[in-house]
Coordinates of C-alpha atoms and ligand atoms in Angstrom, one line a residue:
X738 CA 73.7 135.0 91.1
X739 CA 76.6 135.6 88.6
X740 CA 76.9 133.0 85.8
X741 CA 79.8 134.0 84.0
X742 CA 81.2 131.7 80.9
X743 CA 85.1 131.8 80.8
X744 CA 87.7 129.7 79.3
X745 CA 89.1 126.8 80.8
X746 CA 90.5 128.0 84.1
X747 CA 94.3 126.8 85.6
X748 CA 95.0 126.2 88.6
X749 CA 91.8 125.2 90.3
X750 CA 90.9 122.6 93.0
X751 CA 89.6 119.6 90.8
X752 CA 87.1 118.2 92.7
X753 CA 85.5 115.1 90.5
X754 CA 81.9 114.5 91.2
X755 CA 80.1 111.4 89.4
X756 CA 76.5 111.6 91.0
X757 CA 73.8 109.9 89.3
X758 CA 70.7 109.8 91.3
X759 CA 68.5 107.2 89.5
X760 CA 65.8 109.4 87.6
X761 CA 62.2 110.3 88.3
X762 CA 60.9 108.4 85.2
X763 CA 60.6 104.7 84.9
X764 CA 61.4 104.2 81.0
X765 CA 64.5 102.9 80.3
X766 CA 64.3 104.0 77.0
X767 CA 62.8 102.9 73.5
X768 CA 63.0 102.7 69.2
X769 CA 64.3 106.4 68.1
X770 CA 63.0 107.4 64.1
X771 CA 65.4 104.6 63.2
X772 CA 64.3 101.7 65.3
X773 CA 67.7 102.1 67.0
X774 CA 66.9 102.1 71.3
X775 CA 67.5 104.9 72.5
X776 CA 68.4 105.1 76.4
X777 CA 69.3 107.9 79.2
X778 CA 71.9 110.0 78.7
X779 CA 73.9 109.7 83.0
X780 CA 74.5 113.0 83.8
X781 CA 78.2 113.8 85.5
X782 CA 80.1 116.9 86.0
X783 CA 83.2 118.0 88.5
X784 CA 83.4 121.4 90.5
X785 CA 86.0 123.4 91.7
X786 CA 86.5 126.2 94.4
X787 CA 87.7 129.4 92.0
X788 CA 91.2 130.2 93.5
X789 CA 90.5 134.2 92.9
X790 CA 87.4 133.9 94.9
X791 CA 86.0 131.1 97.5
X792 CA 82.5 132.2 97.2
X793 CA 82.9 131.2 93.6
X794 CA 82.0 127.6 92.4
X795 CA 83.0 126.3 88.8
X796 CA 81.2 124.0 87.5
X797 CA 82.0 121.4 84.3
X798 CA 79.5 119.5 82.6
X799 CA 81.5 116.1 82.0
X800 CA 78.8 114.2 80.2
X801 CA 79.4 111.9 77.7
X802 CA 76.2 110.9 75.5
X803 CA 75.2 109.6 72.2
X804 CA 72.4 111.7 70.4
X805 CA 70.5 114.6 71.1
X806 CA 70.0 115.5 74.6
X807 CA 69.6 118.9 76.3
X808 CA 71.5 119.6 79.8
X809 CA 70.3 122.3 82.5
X810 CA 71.6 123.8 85.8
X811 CA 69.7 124.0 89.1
X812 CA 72.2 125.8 91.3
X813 CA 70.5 125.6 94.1
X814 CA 69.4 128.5 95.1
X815 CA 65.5 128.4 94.4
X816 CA 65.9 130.0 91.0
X817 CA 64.9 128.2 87.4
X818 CA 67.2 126.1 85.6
X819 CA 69.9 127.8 83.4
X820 CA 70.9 125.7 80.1
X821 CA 74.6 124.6 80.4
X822 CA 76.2 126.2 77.7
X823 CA 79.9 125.1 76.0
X824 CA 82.5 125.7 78.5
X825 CA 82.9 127.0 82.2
X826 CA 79.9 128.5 84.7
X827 CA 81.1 130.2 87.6
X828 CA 78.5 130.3 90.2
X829 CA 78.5 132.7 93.3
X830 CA 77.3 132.0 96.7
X831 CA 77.1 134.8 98.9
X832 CA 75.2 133.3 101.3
X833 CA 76.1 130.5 103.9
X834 CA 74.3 127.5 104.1
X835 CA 73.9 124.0 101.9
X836 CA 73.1 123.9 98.3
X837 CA 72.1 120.8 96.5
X838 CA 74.1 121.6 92.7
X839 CA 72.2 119.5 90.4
X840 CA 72.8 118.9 86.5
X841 CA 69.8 117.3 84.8
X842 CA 70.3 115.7 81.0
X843 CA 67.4 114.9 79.5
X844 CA 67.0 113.0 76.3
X845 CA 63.6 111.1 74.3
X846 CA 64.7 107.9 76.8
X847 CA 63.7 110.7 79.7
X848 CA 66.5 112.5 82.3
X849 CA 69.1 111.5 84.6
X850 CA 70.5 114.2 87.6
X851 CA 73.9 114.4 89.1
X852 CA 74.1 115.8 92.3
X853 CA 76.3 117.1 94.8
X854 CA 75.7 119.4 97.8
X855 CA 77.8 122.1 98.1
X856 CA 78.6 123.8 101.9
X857 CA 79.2 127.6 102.1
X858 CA 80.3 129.2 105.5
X859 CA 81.8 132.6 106.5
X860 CA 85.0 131.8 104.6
X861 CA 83.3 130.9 101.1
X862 CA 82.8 127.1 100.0
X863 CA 83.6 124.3 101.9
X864 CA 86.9 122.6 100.6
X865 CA 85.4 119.3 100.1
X866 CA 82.3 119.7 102.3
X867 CA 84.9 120.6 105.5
X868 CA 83.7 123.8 106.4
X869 CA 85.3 125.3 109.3
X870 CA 89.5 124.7 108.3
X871 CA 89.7 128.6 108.2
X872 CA 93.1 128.9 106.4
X873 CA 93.0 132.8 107.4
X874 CA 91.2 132.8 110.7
X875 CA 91.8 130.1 113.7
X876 CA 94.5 128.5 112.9
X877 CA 95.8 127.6 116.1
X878 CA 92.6 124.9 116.2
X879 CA 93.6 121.3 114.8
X880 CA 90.5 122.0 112.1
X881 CA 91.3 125.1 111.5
X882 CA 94.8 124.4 110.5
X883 CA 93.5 121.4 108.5
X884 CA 93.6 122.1 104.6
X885 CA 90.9 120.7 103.0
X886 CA 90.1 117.5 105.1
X887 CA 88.3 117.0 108.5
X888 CA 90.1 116.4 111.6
X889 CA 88.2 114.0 113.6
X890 CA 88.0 112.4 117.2
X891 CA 86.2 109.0 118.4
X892 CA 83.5 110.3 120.3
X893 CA 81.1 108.4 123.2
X894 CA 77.5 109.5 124.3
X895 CA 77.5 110.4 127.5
X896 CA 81.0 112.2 126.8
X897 CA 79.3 114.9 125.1
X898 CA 79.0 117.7 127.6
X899 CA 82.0 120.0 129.5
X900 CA 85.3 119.5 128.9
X901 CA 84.6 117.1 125.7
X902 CA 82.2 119.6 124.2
X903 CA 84.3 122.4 124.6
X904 CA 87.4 120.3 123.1
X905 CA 85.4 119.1 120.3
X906 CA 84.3 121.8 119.1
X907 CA 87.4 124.0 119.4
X908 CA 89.6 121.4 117.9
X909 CA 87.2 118.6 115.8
X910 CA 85.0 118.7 112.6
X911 CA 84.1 115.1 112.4
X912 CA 83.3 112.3 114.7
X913 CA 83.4 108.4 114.8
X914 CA 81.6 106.5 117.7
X915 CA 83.5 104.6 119.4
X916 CA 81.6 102.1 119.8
X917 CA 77.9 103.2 120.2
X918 CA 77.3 102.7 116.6
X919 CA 78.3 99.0 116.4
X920 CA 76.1 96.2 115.6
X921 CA 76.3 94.6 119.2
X922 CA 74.9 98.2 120.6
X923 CA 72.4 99.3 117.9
X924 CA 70.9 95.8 117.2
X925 CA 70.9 94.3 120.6
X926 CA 68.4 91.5 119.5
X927 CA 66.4 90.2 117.0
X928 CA 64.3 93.2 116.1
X929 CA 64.9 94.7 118.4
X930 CA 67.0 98.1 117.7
X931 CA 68.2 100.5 120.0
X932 CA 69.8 104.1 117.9
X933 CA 69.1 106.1 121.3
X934 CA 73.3 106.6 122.2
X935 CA 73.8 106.6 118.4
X936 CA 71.5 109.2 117.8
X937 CA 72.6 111.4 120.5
X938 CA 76.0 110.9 118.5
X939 CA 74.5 111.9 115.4
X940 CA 72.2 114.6 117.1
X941 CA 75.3 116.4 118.5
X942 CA 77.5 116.2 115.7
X943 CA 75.1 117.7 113.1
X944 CA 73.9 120.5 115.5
X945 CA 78.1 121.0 115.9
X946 CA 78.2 120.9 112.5
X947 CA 79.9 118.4 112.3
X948 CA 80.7 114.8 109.8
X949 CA 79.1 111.7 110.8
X950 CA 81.7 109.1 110.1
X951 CA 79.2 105.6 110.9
X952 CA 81.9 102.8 112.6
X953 CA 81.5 100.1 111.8
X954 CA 78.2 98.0 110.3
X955 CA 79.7 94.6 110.3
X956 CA 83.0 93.4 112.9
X957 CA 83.9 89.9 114.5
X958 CA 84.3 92.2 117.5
X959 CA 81.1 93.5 117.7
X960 CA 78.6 91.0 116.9
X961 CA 75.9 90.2 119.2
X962 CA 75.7 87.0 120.5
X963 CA 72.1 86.4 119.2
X964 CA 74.3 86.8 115.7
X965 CA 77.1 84.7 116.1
X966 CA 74.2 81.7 117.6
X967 CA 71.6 82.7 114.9
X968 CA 69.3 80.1 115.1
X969 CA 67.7 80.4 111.1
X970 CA 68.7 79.5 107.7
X971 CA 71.5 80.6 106.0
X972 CA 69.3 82.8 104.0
X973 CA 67.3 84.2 107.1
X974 CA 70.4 85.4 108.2
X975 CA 71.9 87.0 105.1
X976 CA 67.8 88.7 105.1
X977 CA 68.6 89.5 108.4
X978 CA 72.0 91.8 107.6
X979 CA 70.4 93.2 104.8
X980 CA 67.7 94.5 106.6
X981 CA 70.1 95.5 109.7
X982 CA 72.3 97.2 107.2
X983 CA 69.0 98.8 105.1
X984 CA 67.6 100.0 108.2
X985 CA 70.8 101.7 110.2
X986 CA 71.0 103.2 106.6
X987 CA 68.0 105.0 106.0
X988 CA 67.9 106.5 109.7
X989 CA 70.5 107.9 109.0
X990 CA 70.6 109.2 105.5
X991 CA 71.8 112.5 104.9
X992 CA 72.6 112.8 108.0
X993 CA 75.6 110.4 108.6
X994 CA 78.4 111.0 105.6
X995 CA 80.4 107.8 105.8
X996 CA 80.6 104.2 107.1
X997 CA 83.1 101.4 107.4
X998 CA 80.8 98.8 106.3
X999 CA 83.3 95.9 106.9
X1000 CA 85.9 96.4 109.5
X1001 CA 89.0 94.2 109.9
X1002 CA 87.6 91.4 107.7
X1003 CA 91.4 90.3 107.1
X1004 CA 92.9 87.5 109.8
X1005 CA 96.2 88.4 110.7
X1006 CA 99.4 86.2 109.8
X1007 CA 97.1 84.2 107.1
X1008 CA 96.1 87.3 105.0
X1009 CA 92.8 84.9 104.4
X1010 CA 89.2 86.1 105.2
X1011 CA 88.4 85.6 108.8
X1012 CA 85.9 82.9 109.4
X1013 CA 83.4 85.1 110.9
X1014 CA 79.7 84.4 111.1
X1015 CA 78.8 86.4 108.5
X1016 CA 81.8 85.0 106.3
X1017 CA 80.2 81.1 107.2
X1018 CA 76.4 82.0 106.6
X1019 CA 76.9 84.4 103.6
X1020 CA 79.7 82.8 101.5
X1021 CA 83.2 84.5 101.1
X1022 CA 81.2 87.0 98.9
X1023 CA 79.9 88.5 102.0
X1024 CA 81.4 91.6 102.2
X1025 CA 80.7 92.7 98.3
X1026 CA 76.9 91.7 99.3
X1027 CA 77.0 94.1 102.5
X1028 CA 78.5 96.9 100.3
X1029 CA 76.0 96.1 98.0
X1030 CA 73.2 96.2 100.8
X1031 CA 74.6 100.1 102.0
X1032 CA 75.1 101.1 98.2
X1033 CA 71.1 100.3 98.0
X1034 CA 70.4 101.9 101.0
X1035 CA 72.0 105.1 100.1
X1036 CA 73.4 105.7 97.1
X1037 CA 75.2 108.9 98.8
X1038 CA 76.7 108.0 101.7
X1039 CA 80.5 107.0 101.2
X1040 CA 81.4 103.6 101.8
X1041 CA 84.9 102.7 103.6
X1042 CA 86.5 99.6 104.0
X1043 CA 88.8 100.1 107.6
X1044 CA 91.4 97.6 109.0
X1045 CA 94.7 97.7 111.2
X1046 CA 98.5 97.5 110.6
X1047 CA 98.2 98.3 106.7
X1048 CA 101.5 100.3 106.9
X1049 CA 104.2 97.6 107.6
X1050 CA 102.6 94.2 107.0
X1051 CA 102.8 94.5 103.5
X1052 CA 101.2 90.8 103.3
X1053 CA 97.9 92.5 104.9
X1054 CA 98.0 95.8 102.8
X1055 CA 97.9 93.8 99.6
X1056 CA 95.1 91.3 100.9
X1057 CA 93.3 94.8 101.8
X1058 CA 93.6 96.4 98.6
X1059 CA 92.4 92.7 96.6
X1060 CA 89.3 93.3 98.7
X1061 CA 89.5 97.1 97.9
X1062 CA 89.5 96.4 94.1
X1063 CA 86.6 94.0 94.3
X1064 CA 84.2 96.2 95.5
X1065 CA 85.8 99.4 93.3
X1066 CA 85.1 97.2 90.3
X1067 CA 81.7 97.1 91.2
X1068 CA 81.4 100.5 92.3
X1069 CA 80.8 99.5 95.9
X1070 CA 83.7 101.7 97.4
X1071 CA 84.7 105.3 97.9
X1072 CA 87.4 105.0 100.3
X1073 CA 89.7 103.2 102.6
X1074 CA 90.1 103.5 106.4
X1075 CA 93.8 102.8 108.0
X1076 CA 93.3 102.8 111.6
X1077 CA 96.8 104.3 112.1
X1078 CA 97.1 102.8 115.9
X1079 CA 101.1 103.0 115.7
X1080 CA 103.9 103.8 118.0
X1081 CA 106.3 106.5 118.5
X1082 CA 109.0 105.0 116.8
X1083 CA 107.4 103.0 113.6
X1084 CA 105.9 102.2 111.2
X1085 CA 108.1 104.5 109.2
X1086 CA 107.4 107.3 106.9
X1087 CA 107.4 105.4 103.7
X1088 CA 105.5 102.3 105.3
X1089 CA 102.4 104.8 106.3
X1090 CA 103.2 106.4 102.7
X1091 CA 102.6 103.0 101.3
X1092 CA 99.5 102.6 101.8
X1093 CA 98.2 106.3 100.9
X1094 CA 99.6 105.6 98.1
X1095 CA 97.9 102.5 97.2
X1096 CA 94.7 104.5 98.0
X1097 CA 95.4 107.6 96.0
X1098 CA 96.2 105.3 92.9
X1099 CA 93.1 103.7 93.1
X1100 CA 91.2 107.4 93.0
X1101 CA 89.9 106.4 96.3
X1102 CA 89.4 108.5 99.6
X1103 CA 91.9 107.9 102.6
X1104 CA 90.5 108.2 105.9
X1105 CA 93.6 108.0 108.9
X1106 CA 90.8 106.4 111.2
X1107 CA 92.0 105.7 114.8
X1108 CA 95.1 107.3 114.9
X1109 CA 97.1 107.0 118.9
X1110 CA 100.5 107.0 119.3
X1111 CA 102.3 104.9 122.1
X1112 CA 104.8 106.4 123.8
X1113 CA 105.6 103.2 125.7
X1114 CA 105.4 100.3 123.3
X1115 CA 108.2 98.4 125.3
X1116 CA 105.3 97.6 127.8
X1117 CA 107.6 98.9 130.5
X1118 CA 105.4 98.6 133.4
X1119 CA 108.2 101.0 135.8
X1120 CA 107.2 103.8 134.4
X1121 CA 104.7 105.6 135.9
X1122 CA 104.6 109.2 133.7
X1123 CA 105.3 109.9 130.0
X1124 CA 109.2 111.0 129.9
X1125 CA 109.9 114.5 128.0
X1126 CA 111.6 112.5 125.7
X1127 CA 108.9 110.1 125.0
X1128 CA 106.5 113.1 125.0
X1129 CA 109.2 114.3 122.1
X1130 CA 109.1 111.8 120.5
X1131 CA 105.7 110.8 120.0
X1132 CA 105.0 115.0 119.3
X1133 CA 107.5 114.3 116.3
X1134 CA 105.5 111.2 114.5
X1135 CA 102.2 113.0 115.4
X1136 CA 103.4 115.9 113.2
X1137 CA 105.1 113.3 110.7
X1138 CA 101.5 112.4 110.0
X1139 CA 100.1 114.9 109.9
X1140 CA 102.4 116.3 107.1
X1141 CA 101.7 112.8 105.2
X1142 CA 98.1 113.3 105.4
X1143 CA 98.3 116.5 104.6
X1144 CA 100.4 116.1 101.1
X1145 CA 97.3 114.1 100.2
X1146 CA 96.1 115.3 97.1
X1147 CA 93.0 117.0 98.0
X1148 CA 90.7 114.7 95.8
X1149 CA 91.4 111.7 98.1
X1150 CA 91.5 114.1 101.1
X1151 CA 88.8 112.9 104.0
X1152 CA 89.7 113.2 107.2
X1153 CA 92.6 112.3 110.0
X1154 CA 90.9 110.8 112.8
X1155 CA 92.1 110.7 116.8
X1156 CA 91.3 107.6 118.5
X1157 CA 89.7 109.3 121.7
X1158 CA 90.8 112.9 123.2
X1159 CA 92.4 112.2 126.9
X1160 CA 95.2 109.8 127.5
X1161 CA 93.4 107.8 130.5
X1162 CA 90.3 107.0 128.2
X1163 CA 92.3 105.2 125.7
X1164 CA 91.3 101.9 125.1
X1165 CA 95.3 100.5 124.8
X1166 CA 95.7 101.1 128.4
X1167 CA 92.9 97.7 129.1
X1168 CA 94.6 96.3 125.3
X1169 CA 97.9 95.9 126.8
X1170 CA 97.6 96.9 130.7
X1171 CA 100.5 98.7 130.8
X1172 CA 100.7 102.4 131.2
X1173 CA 100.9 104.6 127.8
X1174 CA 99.6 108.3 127.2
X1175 CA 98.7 107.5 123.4
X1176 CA 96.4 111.3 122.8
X1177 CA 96.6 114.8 122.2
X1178 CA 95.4 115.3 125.6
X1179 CA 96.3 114.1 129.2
X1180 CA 93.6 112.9 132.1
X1181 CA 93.4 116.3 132.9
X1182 CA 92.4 117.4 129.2
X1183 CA 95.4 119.4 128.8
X1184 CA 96.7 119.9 125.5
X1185 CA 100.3 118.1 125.9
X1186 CA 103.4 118.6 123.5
X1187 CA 101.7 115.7 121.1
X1188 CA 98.8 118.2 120.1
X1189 CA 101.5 121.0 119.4
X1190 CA 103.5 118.3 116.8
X1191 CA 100.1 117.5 115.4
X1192 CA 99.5 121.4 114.5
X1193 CA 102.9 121.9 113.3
X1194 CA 102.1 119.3 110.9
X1195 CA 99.2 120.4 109.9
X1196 CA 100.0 124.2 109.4
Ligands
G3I1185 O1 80.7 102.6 128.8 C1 80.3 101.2 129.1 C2 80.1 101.1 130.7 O2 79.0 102.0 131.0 C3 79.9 99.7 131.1 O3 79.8 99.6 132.4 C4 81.1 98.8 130.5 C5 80.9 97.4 130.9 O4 79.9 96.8 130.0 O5 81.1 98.9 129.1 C6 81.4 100.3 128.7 O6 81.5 100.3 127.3 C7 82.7 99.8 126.7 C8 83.2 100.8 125.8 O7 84.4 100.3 125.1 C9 83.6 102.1 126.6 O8 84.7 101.9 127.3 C10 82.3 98.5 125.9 O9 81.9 97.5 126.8 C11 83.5 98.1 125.1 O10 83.1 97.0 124.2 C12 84.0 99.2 124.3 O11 85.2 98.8 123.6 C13 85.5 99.5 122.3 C14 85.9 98.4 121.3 O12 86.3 99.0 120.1 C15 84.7 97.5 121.0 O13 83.7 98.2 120.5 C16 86.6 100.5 122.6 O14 86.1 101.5 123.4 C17 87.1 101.0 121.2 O15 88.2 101.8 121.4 C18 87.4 99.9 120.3 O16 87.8 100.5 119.1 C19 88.2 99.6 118.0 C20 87.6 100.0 116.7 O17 86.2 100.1 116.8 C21 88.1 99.2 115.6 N1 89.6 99.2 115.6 C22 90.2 98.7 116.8 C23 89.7 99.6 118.0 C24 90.3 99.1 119.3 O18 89.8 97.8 119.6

């Protein structure tokens, strides 16, 4: 291992990382010589990919304390800890794998750790945990074109296996169930939970080396009925969620990276909260309290907030982003999920900008999360094939977002996620029963000219 102090370097990826596990000791502090309390010192500190070297990590201790405290470097690697010293360490992994980066700052109150786990692969360190977008190597795969964010696909069990496996994981570095990791699958009835099609999600994508993205913890639309007629108190219920949430959670801890804890908690036209269940037995605090019930649950996993037609209904962006700031303020957030189900002609450029740009001034993480594109939004039931110029057309707005995505900057990079992979699977052809080819693929799993526009734009 090479630790080598330099002067502040230019030009680097800025990754900002603000992990504080909670520390090992219980004292919160006491009197120092002066009677004055003393308490922990939170450890924080960012790290970049060296731009001269991949396999080089650079690390900056970005704690702010009062006193005397003493901070130390565990790099991961089995080795003992190095005292940080002023300035820059460069780090170099040589060897792929995961390493859990810690920085421990220790003061007479006792110590706290920040944490984040780095992932190395053939190519050097994983821009932001992606591993896989191999700018020199495959580039003709969607992921492998993809700079520094994951390209993602909704994803069933029982689709794992053939055609889907062999897409996947030529083409895909994260997945979202589609609907295997809701609330009315996983929790079928009172205490009664079944993970089996979620964990063969899970199962698959880790052993693909893949991201988890967990979709979604609480929806209207996915409620089991034994939730929507819960038969206890108020407070039973609310105990209930909290445990749902608490246990989904843990299972899954270090193993799934992400969840839309709330999804589409905004009623259209009113811009108020829906009245769901959860909204009439919890109060209209009740999504803070189910961020709050994840945030407990794992204090690592990122927590999204996901909802539809936040591009053009400018009403609905701003309600989203009320709800967005609530929870920021309280620490409860780390990103926002647009589902990005559009059409080939609209929402425009700046309308999809719009919101990214809401996101990215809120230092928050923007996750395209269900992006199709219809190439028949007229509802024309005569036609009976997607028309070269529809296939065009759509090619050219897949590519126009990928090339918004991609001008992210890459500390609010996550990932750009595909509703589904084939055309006839989609679930707008039972939405609006007319025919549409929304995908990258058709029945057949062919790529079609859509895929090609989303490379374009992502190369
Ligand atoms: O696969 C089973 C099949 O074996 C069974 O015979 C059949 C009848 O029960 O159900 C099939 O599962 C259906 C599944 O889609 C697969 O087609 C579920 O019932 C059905 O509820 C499920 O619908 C999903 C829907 O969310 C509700 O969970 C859609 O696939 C999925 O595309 C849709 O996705 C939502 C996002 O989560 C949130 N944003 C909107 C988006 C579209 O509604």
């Amino acid at each position: 291992m090479k630790t080598i102090k330099i002067a502040k370097l230019l030009a680097l990826f800025m990754i900002v990382v603000f992990y504080a596990c909670s520390s090992d000791d219980t004292d919160e502090g006491g009197p120092d010589e002066g009677g004055n309390t003393v308490t922990k010192v939170q450890a924080a500190f960012k790290y970049s990919i060296s731009e001269s070297n991949p396999n080089i990590l650079v690390l900056e201790n970005t704690t702010q304390g009062e006193g005397e405290y003493k901070s130390e470097w565990d790099f991961g690697k089995g080795e003992a800890f190095v005292v940080d010293q002023p300035g820059l360490d460069m780090v170099e992994y040589d060897n792929a794998g995961e390493y859990r980066v810690r920085l421990i700052v220790t003061n007479s109150a006792g110590f706290t750790i920040a944490e984040e786990v780095i992932k190395v692969d053939s190519n050097g360190i994983c821009l932001n945990n992606i591993c896989g977008s191999d700018p020199g190597g495959d580039v003709a795969s969607l992921k492998g074109a993809a700079n520094g964010f994951a390209i993602g696909t909704a994803v069933q069990a029982g689709r794992l296996s053939g055609k889907y496996d062999e897409i996947m994981r030529a083409d895909f570095n994260n997945l979202t169930a589609e609907y295997q990791m809701k609330m009315n699958i996983m929790y079928p009835s009172q205490g009664n939970y079944d993970f089996g099609p979620a964990d063969e999600i899970v199962n698959y994508g880790l052993s693909n080396d893949m991201n988890i993205h967990g979709h979604a913890l609480i929806w209207h639309n996915a409620t089991p009925d034994w939730v929507e007629n819960f038969s206890g108190t108020d407070a039973e219920f609310e105990a209930m969620v909290e445990d749902y949430i608490t246990t989904t959670l843990t299972r899954y801890k270090g193993k799934v990276r992400s969840w839309d804890v709330v999804n589409e908690a905004i009623e259209d036209g009113s811009n108020e909260l829906r009245n769901s269940v959860f909204r009439q037995k919890m109060g209209d605090n009740y999504i803070e309290k189910c961020y709050q019930f994840a945030r407990n649950a794992d204090p690592d996993v990122l927590l999204f907030y996901n909802d539809y037609n936040l591009t053009f209904d400018t009403g609905k962006q701003a309600a989203m982003f009320a709800i967005v700031d609530n929870l920021k303020a309280q620490g409860l957030i780390d990103g926002v999920g647009a589902q990005m189900h559009i059409s080939y002609n609209g929402p425009t450029k700046e309308q999809i900008q719009s919101v990214v740009d809401g996101t990215v001034s809120r230092g928050l993480l923007m996750h395209f999360a269900e992006l199709d594109i219809r190439a028949n939004p007229e509802g024309d039931t005569n036609v009976s094939a997607l028309s070269s110029q529809r296939a065009i057309a759509q090619s050219d707005k897949f590519k126009e977002v990928a090339e918004i995505y991609d001008a992210i900057p890459q500390a609010n990079k996550f990932a750009l996620t595909i509703w589904g992979i084939k055309d006839d699977e989609s679930w707008l052809l039972d939405f609006w029963g007319v025919p549409d080819w929304p995908l990258l693929f058709d029945a057949s799993f062919n790529p079609k000219e859509a895929r090609q526009g989303f490379l374009e734009g992502l190369q």
